[in-house]
XYZ file of N, CA and C in Angstrom:
213
model
N 6.505 35.110 2.675
C 7.077 35.189 1.363
C 5.330 35.444 0.499
N 4.491 34.451 1.037
C 3.125 35.208 0.423
C 2.857 36.326 0.910
N 2.059 36.725 1.949
C 2.262 37.901 2.446
C 2.862 39.150 1.867
N 4.311 39.333 2.009
C 5.189 40.205 1.410
C 4.455 40.781 -0.262
N 4.212 39.632 -0.585
C 3.831 39.647 -1.919
C 2.523 40.768 -2.396
N 1.877 39.765 -1.405
C 0.006 40.241 -1.172
C 0.027 41.943 -1.109
N 1.287 42.340 -0.189
C 1.459 43.482 0.850
C 1.531 44.680 0.271
N 2.936 43.851 -1.122
C 3.360 44.976 -2.121
C 3.073 45.262 -3.240
N 1.740 44.084 -3.412
C 0.516 44.405 -4.983
C -0.069 45.439 -4.735
N -0.530 45.213 -3.381
C -1.792 46.362 -2.623
C -1.385 47.463 -2.370
N 0.168 47.486 -2.059
C 0.469 49.083 -2.248
C 0.998 49.700 -3.977
N 1.109 49.055 -4.221
C 1.345 49.460 -5.786
C 0.310 49.613 -6.724
N -1.224 48.815 -5.731
C -2.379 49.635 -6.456
C -3.146 48.334 -7.161
N -2.217 47.523 -6.974
C -2.861 46.057 -8.098
C -3.197 44.794 -6.670
N -4.267 45.072 -5.879
C -4.999 43.859 -4.782
C -4.750 42.621 -5.826
N -4.730 41.889 -5.463
C -4.859 40.237 -5.443
C -6.463 39.941 -5.170
N -6.907 39.577 -6.363
C -8.096 38.896 -6.337
C -7.992 37.734 -5.288
N -8.693 36.460 -4.826
C -8.729 35.121 -4.656
C -7.860 34.577 -5.605
N -8.186 34.455 -6.740
C -8.145 33.702 -8.143
C -6.690 33.995 -8.384
N -6.103 34.883 -8.290
C -4.749 35.514 -8.095
C -4.184 34.559 -7.089
N -4.256 34.932 -5.939
C -3.460 34.297 -5.100
C -3.379 33.213 -4.875
N -4.598 32.211 -5.264
C -4.344 30.678 -5.779
C -3.564 30.670 -6.572
N -3.665 31.112 -7.709
C -2.296 30.398 -9.183
C -1.365 31.444 -8.304
N -0.849 31.737 -7.786
C 0.837 32.543 -7.435
C 0.761 31.863 -6.169
N -0.016 30.651 -5.306
C 0.700 29.754 -4.028
C 0.912 28.784 -5.179
N 0.266 28.231 -5.892
C 0.352 27.419 -6.756
C 1.400 26.914 -7.626
N 2.063 28.439 -7.692
C 3.279 28.502 -8.511
C 4.729 27.826 -7.484
N 4.361 28.586 -6.224
C 5.070 28.716 -5.233
C 5.272 26.962 -5.151
N 4.223 26.608 -4.753
C 4.354 25.452 -4.135
C 4.608 24.725 -5.735
N 4.447 24.322 -6.034
C 4.332 23.292 -7.219
C 6.860 23.428 -7.790
N 6.875 24.182 -7.804
C 8.509 25.194 -7.422
C 8.845 24.437 -6.608
N 8.639 24.278 -5.079
C 9.180 24.033 -3.829
C 9.069 22.342 -3.610
N 8.058 21.993 -4.147
C 7.575 20.730 -3.832
C 7.511 19.673 -5.738
N 7.368 19.614 -6.617
C 7.507 18.859 -7.791
C 6.171 18.155 -8.108
N 6.883 17.171 -7.625
C 5.127 15.980 -8.686
C 5.043 16.242 -7.511
N 5.178 16.128 -6.149
C 5.063 15.567 -5.215
C 3.154 16.431 -4.538
N 3.498 17.880 -5.085
C 2.224 18.813 -5.398
C 0.769 18.186 -5.977
N -0.311 18.560 -5.983
C -1.120 17.795 -6.157
C -1.371 19.120 -8.064
N -1.957 18.183 -8.490
C -1.572 19.094 -10.231
C -2.696 20.094 -9.994
N -4.476 19.778 -9.103
C -5.110 20.463 -8.610
C -4.651 21.850 -7.782
N -3.594 21.978 -7.072
C -3.312 22.752 -6.360
C -3.732 22.701 -4.735
N -3.719 23.959 -4.750
C -4.469 23.877 -3.032
C -6.064 23.853 -2.780
N -5.961 23.775 -2.215
C -7.608 23.826 -2.652
C -9.177 24.825 -2.132
N -10.189 24.770 -2.647
C -11.352 25.754 -3.012
C -11.078 26.816 -2.357
N -10.639 26.604 -0.471
C -10.908 27.489 1.121
C -10.204 27.805 1.162
N -9.014 27.743 0.797
C -7.605 27.387 0.859
C -7.170 28.950 1.067
N -7.672 29.898 0.214
C -7.470 31.750 0.447
C -8.377 32.186 1.777
N -9.450 32.308 1.290
C -10.260 32.712 2.423
C -10.037 32.124 3.989
N -9.451 31.008 4.022
C -8.307 31.115 5.601
C -7.248 31.528 5.248
N -6.570 32.011 4.620
C -5.096 32.485 4.758
C -5.332 33.606 5.103
N -6.432 34.270 4.484
C -6.291 35.623 4.692
C -7.165 35.916 6.127
N -8.002 34.779 6.284
C -9.012 35.050 7.860
C -7.519 35.120 8.888
N -6.732 33.248 8.166
C -5.929 33.745 9.363
C -4.836 34.445 9.538
N -4.205 35.387 9.207
C -3.427 36.531 9.172
C -4.002 37.686 8.743
N -6.009 37.765 9.552
C -6.167 39.068 9.445
C -5.661 40.165 10.078
N -4.431 39.416 10.651
C -4.047 41.235 11.665
C -3.155 41.960 10.402
N -2.113 41.127 9.342
C -1.865 42.038 8.809
C -2.130 41.946 7.251
N -3.170 40.871 6.698
C -4.001 40.913 5.806
C -5.501 41.917 6.179
N -5.782 42.071 4.698
C -7.453 43.001 4.722
C -8.176 42.506 3.363
N -9.135 42.328 2.900
C -10.023 42.236 2.217
C -10.628 43.134 1.707
N -10.183 43.790 0.568
C -11.268 45.033 0.079
C -11.672 45.297 -1.101
N -12.704 45.719 -1.594
C -13.047 45.756 -2.481
C -12.435 47.322 -3.598
N -12.358 46.560 -5.026
C -12.401 48.131 -5.431
C -13.018 48.713 -5.779
N -13.244 49.994 -6.438
C -14.540 50.313 -7.201
C -13.812 50.821 -8.290
N -14.508 50.604 -9.240
C -13.638 51.470 -10.967
C -13.961 53.161 -10.617
N -12.619 53.839 -11.403
C -12.692 55.082 -11.197
C -13.977 56.001 -11.824
N -14.519 56.948 -11.439
C -15.333 57.667 -12.362
C -14.813 58.268 -13.501
N -15.747 58.268 -15.010
C -15.549 58.909 -16.153
C -14.371 60.195 -15.584
N -14.831 60.730 -15.015
C -14.880 62.058 -15.038
C -13.427 62.292 -14.321
N -12.934 61.619 -13.511
C -11.833 60.788 -12.895
C -10.637 60.581 -13.426
N -11.032 59.540 -14.186
C -9.848 58.867 -15.574
C -9.431 59.524 -16.448
């Protein structure tokens, strides 16, 4: 579910930052696990490890702002 969401958002031109990915995964886990899921959410390095573990399907990219001429 998470990989599909990341890919869909990237295909629409809205790649997720690590912070946005964390928030999304926290919401999924909270909905699934309820009170068993810690309030702090997933760990600090979870998103980096997740992207690395699924590197065949995901990649990290940096976006750059449009030039004022193109905007």
